[in-house]
Amino acid sequence: MSLFEAKNVTKQFGSFTALDNVSISVPEQCIYGLLGPNGAGKTTLIRIINQITGPDSGELFLNEKKLMPEDVMTIGYLPEERGLYRKMKVGEEALYFAQLKGLSKSEAMKRLKYWFKKLDMVDWWNKKVEELSKGMQQKVQFITTILHEPKLIIFDEPFTGFDPVNANTIKNEILFLRERGATIIFSTHNMASVEELCDNITLINKGKTILEGRVDEIRNKWAGSEYELVFLGDVKLRENGHFKVLSQTFENGKSSIRLVAVSKLSTNEILNDAMNSGKIISFNPALPSMNEIFIRVVESRN
Amino acid sequence: MNKVSVIIKREYLTRVRKKSFLIMTILAPLLMASLIVVMPLMMVSGSKDHKKIAVIEEGSNIFKNVIPNTKDEDFVYLTDVNKNDLLKTFDADGYYGILYIVPEAINAPVLFSKNQPAIGLIEHISSSLEKEIEKKKLQEYNIENLDSILKQIRTNVNLKTNIVDESGGTTQTSTGISMALAYIGGFLMYMLVFMFGAQVMRGVIEEKVSRVVEVVVSSVKPIQLMMGKIIGVALVGLTQFMIWVILTMGAVAILKTTVLKKTDMTEITQNMTQSIMTENQTPAPASATQANAMSPEMQEFSRLFDNAMNQNWPLIILSFIFYFITGYLLYASVFAAIGSAVDNETETQQFMLPVTIPIILGLVVAMGTMQNPESPLAFWFSLIPFTSPIVMMARIPFGVPAWQLIVSMSLMVVTFLVFVWMAAKVYRTGILMYGKKASWKEIWKWLRYSG
């Protein structure tokens, strides 16, 4: 069952088409990657989901019911370009955003205390926002995004501005939120985090969907012509008509070589060539990284 | 609707808690109060710097003791002094200046002084000399009992104005009071609309620049955010205004009992009485004898006070509130739209001019209105919604026909509704647009975007 669904969404700004017949279906309790190069239309789609702007045509469903204005209460949104009122005190500001999401003051207070304690921010309550570092401000904003316990949370580049320790804290919180039943739409350019976190993805380019599905299925589908060969010792493999070398590394007395076969039938030829080059430890089909898939798919479309 | 009140509360509290709000709120009434108290004080008791003026008449003494002393100036008639000698020493001798009269050129006396003399002094001297010359000329006709005839002729005209209402009843009014009220009403309207309208704009820009706006509009509709801000700032304005009124009244009362008491009111009164008596050498007309118990300036004051009370205060106050709210809403929504269209405050300039022109035009016309409240110019500009809040406030103290008021107010309501609606459309698109240099053409396009 999908928690959120967009069907045939189109949005134009004047003569510019930001979204052209885009559909996505986000299963419940999954982390859904929304990928695409800059200016692809991701932010427009996110704004439509948040009902900041409306689509020109197309339909949106939450829990299989038409998306209604009051549904903003069950959606949490952390925009990429984020900011807080700089002159306000941290606690007051967090309370303000919680109240805008419909929480009562006392309920918001209770939950804020829990989160400030959990993320080790209790001392910040009476500080002004402008006194905090950028990473600290991001943490405040993260809390304001999830405080009303939304069913659907949209994170746009949630890790920028965090040091590795805090990025890890936030990552664990995101996984924890999913465990507790939240569904997450996750927009990013960081493909390593996509592989790590996302169950499903949609790749948008120039306002159109060009790739979608489960991450593991996509990677398997794009695999097949790529292999990883490991030799004992420092071995250099020369390219020939059967394969192309993608990368070669030598580490701990082993050489790892990634190569791509020219055709499905050439694996035996590759092994023949390899056997003559040195001692083989392993030969496996390699799953392409999301990064590679991203680049290849987008470039083939341009 | 509950969310709008959350926004209003934040907009209101953050502004009211600012130090600048506190400082403005305290300083403004102090300045106002000192103006109200110190200005008349200076006018009445400014005689600390008493001037002595030497009068030298070449070869005759027709004008001896003709020029009466005033509260600020004493005229000393010198007979045995050479003008050229005194010119070198008059400053050191303690004279402010020398009035030099030559009988051959009786209508062209000369006043020598170190500084440019005040206009009041010049008028005092001229009119005293003119009166004396006229008297002398009349005497040449050898009329019997000239003095008593002259006394009989001299009349003081004190024109009182009365406004007639529909039922034929009359109310005594004062053009001076009406002008003062017109000036205060028009100028205050201009200041409040402009000041708080610009505050709305700065607030919108702050939200856009700090990127808060995207989070906020994912929780509330852009129009809710815009209206929350506009209403919040309006409440700040009303709060400040109310505090000003109360503090000004308090400060005036305190200053009256402290500063004014010390400078001895009776002395001031005497000075004034003297100067009034000497200026109008003849006693007041017989009809005024019953009021003789009151000193003249108290009489004048109570008359002005009565006239001020005769103004239609409920109408003035209610119209002020009406025009402030509608005028502010009209301009604040335009300011909000401008704020949403730009990326920083310097970019606002190209949009500010077309907005500022009608406000300033309104103020200029309002000032002209005081000279002629029923001119076609005043009439039209008090109906046109962009200028009507200011111009109408300047017209009301002089009396405005009910139908004009109704037309002006209806136009105002229609216009502000249209403008709030248009501003909301521009605002909705503008707040999410970054990096694009906004132009009028671009804004026109935003106006026509759907959803």
Coordinates of N, CA and C in Angstrom, one line a residue, chain B residues 123-319:
Chain B
E123 N 7.9 95.2 12.4 CA 6.4 95.5 12.2 C 6.0 96.5 13.3
H124 N 6.5 96.2 14.5 CA 6.1 97.0 15.7 C 6.5 98.5 15.4
I125 N 7.8 98.6 15.0 CA 8.3 100.0 14.8 C 7.5 100.7 13.7
S126 N 7.4 100.0 12.5 CA 6.7 100.6 11.4 C 5.3 101.0 11.8
S127 N 4.5 100.1 12.4 CA 3.1 100.4 12.7 C 3.0 101.6 13.7
S128 N 3.9 101.6 14.7 CA 3.9 102.7 15.6 C 4.1 104.0 15.0
L129 N 5.1 104.0 14.1 CA 5.5 105.3 13.4 C 4.3 105.7 12.4
E130 N 3.8 104.7 11.7 CA 2.7 105.0 10.8 C 1.5 105.6 11.5
K131 N 1.2 105.0 12.6 CA 0.0 105.6 13.4 C 0.3 107.0 13.8
E132 N 1.5 107.3 14.2 CA 1.9 108.6 14.7 C 1.8 109.6 13.5
I133 N 2.3 109.2 12.4 CA 2.4 110.0 11.2 C 0.9 110.3 10.8
E134 N 0.1 109.3 10.7 CA -1.3 109.5 10.4 C -2.0 110.5 11.3
K135 N -1.7 110.4 12.6 CA -2.2 111.3 13.6 C -1.8 112.7 13.3
K136 N -0.5 112.8 13.1 CA 0.0 114.2 12.8 C -0.6 114.8 11.6
K137 N -0.8 114.0 10.5 CA -1.4 114.5 9.3 C -2.8 114.9 9.5
L138 N -3.6 114.1 10.3 CA -4.9 114.5 10.6 C -5.0 115.8 11.4
Q139 N -4.0 115.9 12.3 CA -4.0 117.2 13.1 C -3.9 118.4 12.3
E140 N -3.2 118.3 11.1 CA -3.0 119.4 10.2 C -4.4 120.0 9.7
Y141 N -5.4 119.1 9.7 CA -6.7 119.6 9.2 C -7.5 120.4 10.3
N142 N -6.9 120.6 11.5 CA -7.5 121.4 12.5 C -8.9 121.0 12.9
I143 N -9.1 119.7 13.1 CA -10.4 119.2 13.5 C -10.6 119.4 15.0
E144 N -11.8 119.8 15.4 CA -12.0 120.0 16.8 C -12.2 118.7 17.5
N145 N -11.8 118.6 18.7 CA -11.9 117.4 19.5 C -11.3 116.2 18.8
L146 N -10.2 116.4 18.2 CA -9.7 115.3 17.4 C -9.4 114.1 18.2
D147 N -8.9 114.3 19.4 CA -8.5 113.1 20.2 C -9.7 112.3 20.6
S148 N -10.8 112.9 21.0 CA -12.0 112.1 21.3 C -12.6 111.4 20.1
I149 N -12.5 112.2 18.9 CA -13.0 111.6 17.7 C -12.2 110.3 17.4
L150 N -10.9 110.5 17.5 CA -10.0 109.4 17.2 C -10.3 108.2 18.1
K151 N -10.5 108.5 19.3 CA -10.8 107.4 20.3 C -12.1 106.7 19.9
Q152 N -13.0 107.5 19.4 CA -14.3 106.9 19.0 C -14.2 106.0 17.8
I153 N -13.3 106.5 16.9 CA -13.2 105.8 15.6 C -12.5 104.5 15.8
R154 N -11.5 104.5 16.6 CA -10.7 103.3 16.7 C -11.6 102.1 17.1
T155 N -11.5 101.0 16.3 CA -12.3 99.8 16.6 C -11.5 98.6 16.5
N156 N -11.8 97.7 17.4 CA -11.1 96.4 17.3 C -12.0 95.4 16.7
V157 N -11.7 94.8 15.5 CA -12.5 93.8 14.9 C -12.0 92.5 15.3
N158 N -12.9 91.7 15.9 CA -12.6 90.3 16.3 C -13.6 89.4 15.6
L159 N -13.2 89.0 14.4 CA -14.1 88.2 13.6 C -14.3 86.8 14.2
K160 N -15.6 86.5 14.5 CA -15.9 85.1 15.0 C -16.5 84.4 13.9
T161 N -16.2 83.1 13.8 CA -16.8 82.3 12.7 C -17.8 81.3 13.3
N162 N -18.9 81.1 12.6 CA -19.9 80.2 13.1 C -20.3 79.3 12.0
I163 N -20.4 78.0 12.4 CA -20.8 77.0 11.4 C -22.3 76.7 11.6
V164 N -23.0 76.7 10.5 CA -24.5 76.5 10.6 C -24.8 75.1 10.2
D165 N -25.4 74.3 11.0 CA -25.8 72.9 10.7 C -27.2 72.9 10.1
E166 N -27.6 71.7 9.7 CA -28.9 71.5 8.9 C -30.1 72.1 9.7
S167 N -30.1 71.9 11.0 CA -31.2 72.4 11.8 C -31.2 73.9 12.0
G168 N -30.2 74.5 11.5 CA -30.1 76.0 11.7 C -29.4 76.4 12.9
G169 N -29.0 75.5 13.8 CA -28.2 75.8 15.0 C -26.8 76.2 14.6
T170 N -26.2 77.1 15.4 CA -24.8 77.5 15.0 C -23.8 77.1 16.1
T171 N -22.6 76.9 15.7 CA -21.5 76.5 16.6 C -20.4 77.4 16.3
Q172 N -19.8 78.0 17.4 CA -18.7 78.8 17.2 C -17.4 78.0 16.9
T173 N -16.7 78.4 15.9 CA -15.5 77.6 15.5 C -14.3 78.5 15.4
S174 N -13.1 77.9 15.3 CA -12.0 78.7 15.1 C -11.2 78.1 13.9
T175 N -10.9 79.0 12.9 CA -10.1 78.5 11.8 C -8.7 78.0 12.2
G176 N -8.2 78.7 13.2 CA -6.9 78.3 13.7 C -6.9 76.9 14.3
I177 N -7.9 76.6 15.1 CA -8.0 75.2 15.6 C -8.2 74.2 14.5
S178 N -9.1 74.5 13.6 CA -9.3 73.6 12.4 C -8.0 73.3 11.7
M179 N -7.2 74.4 11.5 CA -6.0 74.2 10.7 C -5.0 73.3 11.5
A180 N -4.9 73.6 12.8 CA -4.0 72.8 13.6 C -4.5 71.3 13.5
L181 N -5.8 71.1 13.7 CA -6.2 69.7 13.7 C -6.0 69.1 12.3
A182 N -6.2 69.8 11.2 CA -6.0 69.3 9.9 C -4.6 68.9 9.7
Y183 N -3.7 69.8 10.2 CA -2.3 69.5 10.0 C -1.9 68.3 10.8
I184 N -2.3 68.2 12.1 CA -1.9 67.1 12.9 C -2.5 65.8 12.3
G185 N -3.8 65.8 11.9 CA -4.5 64.6 11.4 C -3.8 64.1 10.1
G186 N -3.6 65.0 9.2 CA -3.0 64.7 7.9 C -1.6 64.1 8.1
F187 N -0.8 64.8 8.9 CA 0.6 64.5 9.0 C 0.8 63.2 9.8
L188 N 0.0 63.0 10.8 CA 0.0 61.8 11.6 C -0.3 60.6 10.8
M189 N -1.4 60.7 9.9 CA -1.8 59.7 9.0 C -0.6 59.3 8.1
Y190 N 0.0 60.3 7.5 CA 1.1 60.1 6.6 C 2.2 59.3 7.3
M191 N 2.5 59.8 8.5 CA 3.6 59.1 9.2 C 3.3 57.7 9.6
L192 N 2.2 57.5 10.1 CA 1.8 56.1 10.6 C 1.8 55.1 9.4
V193 N 1.1 55.5 8.3 CA 0.9 54.6 7.2 C 2.3 54.3 6.6
F194 N 3.1 55.3 6.5 CA 4.4 55.1 5.9 C 5.3 54.3 6.8
M195 N 5.4 54.6 8.0 CA 6.3 54.0 9.0 C 6.0 52.5 9.1
F196 N 4.7 52.2 9.4 CA 4.4 50.8 9.6 C 4.2 50.0 8.3
G197 N 3.9 50.7 7.2 CA 3.9 50.0 5.9 C 5.3 49.5 5.6
A198 N 6.3 50.4 5.8 CA 7.7 50.0 5.6 C 8.1 48.9 6.5
Q199 N 7.6 48.9 7.7 CA 8.0 47.8 8.7 C 7.5 46.4 8.1
V200 N 6.3 46.4 7.5 CA 5.8 45.2 7.0 C 6.8 44.7 5.9
M201 N 7.2 45.7 5.0 CA 8.1 45.3 3.9 C 9.4 44.7 4.5
R202 N 10.0 45.4 5.5 CA 11.2 44.9 6.0 C 11.0 43.5 6.6
G203 N 9.9 43.2 7.3 CA 9.6 41.9 7.8 C 9.5 40.8 6.7
V204 N 8.9 41.2 5.6 CA 8.8 40.2 4.5 C 10.2 39.9 4.0
I205 N 11.0 41.0 3.8 CA 12.3 40.7 3.2 C 13.1 39.9 4.2
E206 N 13.0 40.2 5.5 CA 13.8 39.4 6.5 C 13.4 37.9 6.3
E207 N 12.1 37.6 6.2 CA 11.7 36.2 6.1 C 12.2 35.6 4.9
K208 N 12.2 36.3 3.8 CA 12.7 35.8 2.5 C 14.2 35.6 2.5
V209 N 14.9 36.6 3.0 CA 16.4 36.5 3.0 C 16.8 35.3 3.9
S210 N 16.2 35.2 5.1 CA 16.7 34.2 6.0 C 16.1 32.8 5.7
R211 N 15.3 32.8 4.6 CA 14.7 31.5 4.1 C 13.8 30.8 5.1
V212 N 13.3 31.6 6.0 CA 12.3 31.0 7.0 C 11.0 30.8 6.3
V213 N 10.8 31.6 5.2 CA 9.4 31.6 4.6 C 9.0 30.2 4.1
E214 N 9.9 29.4 3.6 CA 9.5 28.2 3.0 C 9.0 27.2 4.0
V215 N 9.6 27.2 5.2 CA 9.1 26.4 6.3 C 7.7 26.8 6.7
V216 N 7.6 28.2 6.8 CA 6.3 28.7 7.3 C 5.2 28.4 6.3
V217 N 5.4 28.6 5.0 CA 4.3 28.4 4.1 C 4.1 26.9 3.8
S218 N 4.9 26.0 4.4 CA 4.5 24.6 4.4 C 3.5 24.2 5.5
S219 N 3.3 25.2 6.4 CA 2.4 25.0 7.5 C 1.1 25.9 7.3
V220 N 1.3 27.1 6.8 CA 0.2 28.0 6.6 C 0.2 28.5 5.1
K221 N -1.0 29.0 4.7 CA -1.1 29.5 3.4 C -0.3 30.9 3.3
P222 N 0.3 31.2 2.2 CA 1.0 32.5 2.1 C 0.1 33.7 2.5
I223 N -1.1 33.6 2.1 CA -2.0 34.8 2.5 C -2.2 34.9 4.0
Q224 N -2.2 33.7 4.7 CA -2.3 33.8 6.1 C -1.1 34.4 6.8
L225 N 0.1 34.1 6.2 CA 1.3 34.6 6.7 C 1.4 36.1 6.5
M226 N 1.0 36.5 5.3 CA 1.0 38.0 4.9 C 0.0 38.7 5.8
M227 N -1.2 38.2 5.9 CA -2.2 39.0 6.7 C -1.8 39.0 8.2
G228 N -1.3 37.8 8.7 CA -0.8 37.8 10.1 C 0.2 38.9 10.3
K229 N 1.2 39.0 9.4 CA 2.2 40.0 9.6 C 1.6 41.4 9.5
I230 N 0.7 41.7 8.5 CA 0.1 43.0 8.4 C -0.7 43.4 9.7
I231 N -1.5 42.4 10.1 CA -2.3 42.7 11.3 C -1.4 42.9 12.6
G232 N -0.4 42.0 12.7 CA 0.5 42.1 13.8 C 1.2 43.5 13.9
V233 N 1.7 44.0 12.8 CA 2.4 45.3 12.7 C 1.4 46.4 13.0
A234 N 0.1 46.2 12.5 CA -0.9 47.2 12.8 C -1.1 47.4 14.3
L235 N -1.2 46.2 14.9 CA -1.4 46.3 16.4 C -0.2 46.9 17.1
V236 N 1.0 46.7 16.6 CA 2.1 47.4 17.2 C 1.9 48.9 17.0
G237 N 1.5 49.3 15.8 CA 1.3 50.7 15.6 C 0.3 51.3 16.5
L238 N -0.8 50.6 16.7 CA -1.9 51.1 17.5 C -1.4 51.2 19.0
T239 N -0.7 50.1 19.4 CA -0.2 50.1 20.8 C 0.7 51.3 21.0
Q240 N 1.7 51.5 20.1 CA 2.6 52.6 20.2 C 1.8 54.0 20.3
F241 N 0.9 54.1 19.4 CA 0.1 55.3 19.3 C -0.7 55.6 20.6
M242 N -1.3 54.5 21.2 CA -2.0 54.7 22.4 C -1.0 55.1 23.6
I243 N 0.1 54.4 23.6 CA 1.1 54.8 24.7 C 1.5 56.2 24.5
W244 N 1.7 56.6 23.3 CA 2.1 58.0 23.0 C 1.1 59.0 23.5
V245 N -0.1 58.7 23.2 CA -1.2 59.6 23.6 C -1.2 59.7 25.2
I246 N -1.1 58.5 25.8 CA -1.2 58.5 27.3 C 0.0 59.2 27.9
L247 N 1.2 58.9 27.4 CA 2.4 59.4 27.9 C 2.5 60.9 27.7
T248 N 2.1 61.3 26.5 CA 2.1 62.8 26.2 C 1.3 63.5 27.1
M249 N 0.1 63.0 27.4 CA -0.8 63.7 28.3 C -0.2 63.8 29.7
G250 N 0.3 62.6 30.1 CA 1.0 62.6 31.4 C 2.1 63.6 31.5
A251 N 3.0 63.5 30.5 CA 4.2 64.4 30.5 C 3.8 65.8 30.5
V252 N 2.8 66.2 29.7 CA 2.4 67.6 29.7 C 1.9 68.0 31.1
A253 N 1.1 67.2 31.7 CA 0.6 67.5 33.0 C 1.7 67.7 34.0
I254 N 2.7 66.8 34.0 CA 3.8 66.9 34.9 C 4.6 68.2 34.7
L255 N 5.0 68.4 33.4 CA 5.8 69.6 33.1 C 5.0 70.9 33.4
K256 N 3.7 70.9 33.2 CA 2.9 72.0 33.6 C 3.0 72.4 35.0
T257 N 2.9 71.4 35.9 CA 3.0 71.6 37.3 C 4.4 71.9 37.8
T258 N 5.4 71.5 37.2 CA 6.7 71.7 37.7 C 7.4 72.9 37.0
V259 N 7.7 72.8 35.7 CA 8.4 73.8 35.0 C 7.6 75.2 35.0
L260 N 6.3 75.1 34.6 CA 5.6 76.3 34.5 C 5.3 77.0 35.8
K261 N 5.2 76.2 36.9 CA 5.0 76.8 38.2 C 6.2 77.6 38.6
K262 N 7.4 77.1 38.4 CA 8.6 77.8 38.8 C 8.8 79.1 38.2
T263 N 8.4 79.3 36.9 CA 8.7 80.5 36.2 C 7.6 81.5 36.5
D264 N 6.8 81.3 37.5 CA 5.8 82.3 38.0 C 4.8 82.7 37.0
M265 N 3.7 82.1 37.0 CA 2.7 82.3 36.0 C 2.2 83.8 36.1
T266 N 2.1 84.4 37.3 CA 1.6 85.7 37.4 C 2.4 86.7 36.7
E267 N 3.7 86.5 36.7 CA 4.6 87.4 36.1 C 4.4 87.4 34.5
I268 N 4.3 86.2 34.1 CA 4.1 86.0 32.6 C 2.8 86.7 32.2
T269 N 1.8 86.5 33.1 CA 0.5 87.0 32.8 C 0.5 88.6 32.8
Q270 N 1.3 89.1 33.7 CA 1.4 90.6 33.8 C 2.1 91.1 32.5
N271 N 3.2 90.4 32.2 CA 3.9 90.8 31.0 C 3.0 90.9 29.8
M272 N 2.2 89.8 29.7 CA 1.4 89.7 28.5 C 0.3 90.7 28.5
T273 N -0.3 90.9 29.7 CA -1.3 91.9 29.8 C -0.8 93.3 29.4
Q274 N 0.4 93.6 29.9 CA 1.0 94.9 29.6 C 1.2 95.0 28.1
S275 N 1.8 94.0 27.5 CA 2.1 94.1 26.1 C 0.8 94.3 25.3
I276 N -0.3 93.5 25.7 CA -1.5 93.7 25.0 C -2.1 95.0 25.2
M277 N -2.0 95.5 26.4 CA -2.6 96.8 26.7 C -1.9 97.9 26.0
T278 N -0.6 97.8 25.9 CA 0.2 98.9 25.3 C 0.0 98.9 23.8
E279 N -0.2 97.7 23.3 CA -0.3 97.6 21.8 C -1.6 98.2 21.4
N280 N -2.7 97.8 22.1 CA -4.0 98.4 21.8 C -4.2 99.5 22.8
Q281 N -3.7 100.7 22.5 CA -3.7 101.7 23.6 C -5.1 102.0 24.1
T282 N -6.1 101.8 23.3 CA -7.4 102.1 23.8 C -8.0 100.9 24.6
P283 N -8.8 101.2 25.6 CA -9.3 100.1 26.3 C -10.3 99.2 25.5
A284 N -10.6 98.1 26.0 CA -11.4 97.1 25.3 C -12.8 97.7 25.2
P285 N -13.6 97.4 24.1 CA -14.9 97.9 24.0 C -15.8 97.6 25.2
A286 N -16.8 98.4 25.4 CA -17.7 98.3 26.6 C -18.3 97.0 26.7
S287 N -18.6 96.3 25.6 CA -19.3 95.0 25.6 C -18.5 94.0 26.4
A288 N -17.2 94.2 26.5 CA -16.4 93.2 27.1 C -16.3 93.3 28.6
T289 N -16.9 94.4 29.2 CA -16.7 94.7 30.6 C -17.1 93.6 31.5
Q290 N -18.2 92.9 31.1 CA -18.6 91.8 32.0 C -17.6 90.7 32.2
A291 N -16.7 90.5 31.2 CA -15.7 89.5 31.3 C -14.4 90.1 31.9
N292 N -14.4 91.3 32.4 CA -13.2 92.0 32.8 C -12.5 91.2 33.9
A293 N -13.2 90.4 34.7 CA -12.6 89.7 35.7 C -11.5 88.7 35.2
M294 N -11.7 88.2 34.0 CA -10.7 87.4 33.4 C -9.7 88.2 32.7
S295 N -8.4 87.8 32.8 CA -7.4 88.5 32.1 C -7.6 88.2 30.6
P296 N -7.2 89.1 29.7 CA -7.5 88.9 28.3 C -7.0 87.6 27.7
E297 N -5.8 87.2 28.2 CA -5.2 86.0 27.5 C -6.0 84.7 28.0
M298 N -6.5 84.8 29.2 CA -7.3 83.7 29.7 C -8.6 83.6 28.9
Q299 N -9.1 84.8 28.7 CA -10.3 84.9 27.9 C -10.1 84.3 26.5
E300 N -9.0 84.6 25.9 CA -8.7 84.1 24.6 C -8.5 82.6 24.6
F301 N -7.8 82.2 25.7 CA -7.6 80.8 25.8 C -8.9 80.0 26.0
S302 N -9.8 80.5 26.9 CA -11.0 79.7 27.1 C -11.8 79.7 25.8
R303 N -11.7 80.8 25.0 CA -12.5 80.9 23.8 C -12.0 79.8 22.8
L304 N -10.6 79.7 22.7 CA -10.0 78.7 21.8 C -10.4 77.3 22.3
F305 N -10.4 77.2 23.7 CA -10.7 75.9 24.2 C -12.1 75.5 23.9
D306 N -13.0 76.4 24.1 CA -14.4 76.1 23.7 C -14.5 75.8 22.2
N307 N -13.8 76.5 21.4 CA -13.9 76.2 20.0 C -13.4 74.8 19.7
A308 N -12.3 74.5 20.3 CA -11.7 73.2 20.1 C -12.7 72.1 20.5
M309 N -13.4 72.4 21.6 CA -14.4 71.4 22.1 C -15.6 71.3 21.2
N310 N -15.8 72.4 20.4 CA -16.9 72.4 19.5 C -16.7 71.6 18.2
Q311 N -15.4 71.2 18.0 CA -15.1 70.3 16.9 C -15.9 69.0 17.0
N312 N -16.1 68.4 15.9 CA -16.9 67.1 15.9 C -15.9 66.0 16.2
W313 N -15.5 65.9 17.5 CA -14.5 64.9 17.9 C -14.8 63.5 17.5
P314 N -16.0 63.0 17.8 CA -16.3 61.6 17.5 C -16.0 61.3 16.0
L315 N -16.5 62.3 15.2 CA -16.3 62.1 13.7 C -14.8 62.1 13.4
I316 N -14.0 63.0 14.0 CA -12.6 63.1 13.7 C -11.9 61.8 14.1
I317 N -12.2 61.3 15.3 CA -11.5 60.1 15.8 C -11.9 58.9 15.1
L318 N -13.2 58.7 14.8 CA -13.7 57.5 14.1 C -13.1 57.5 12.7
S319 N -13.1 58.7 12.0 CA -12.6 58.7 10.7 C -11.1 58.4 10.7

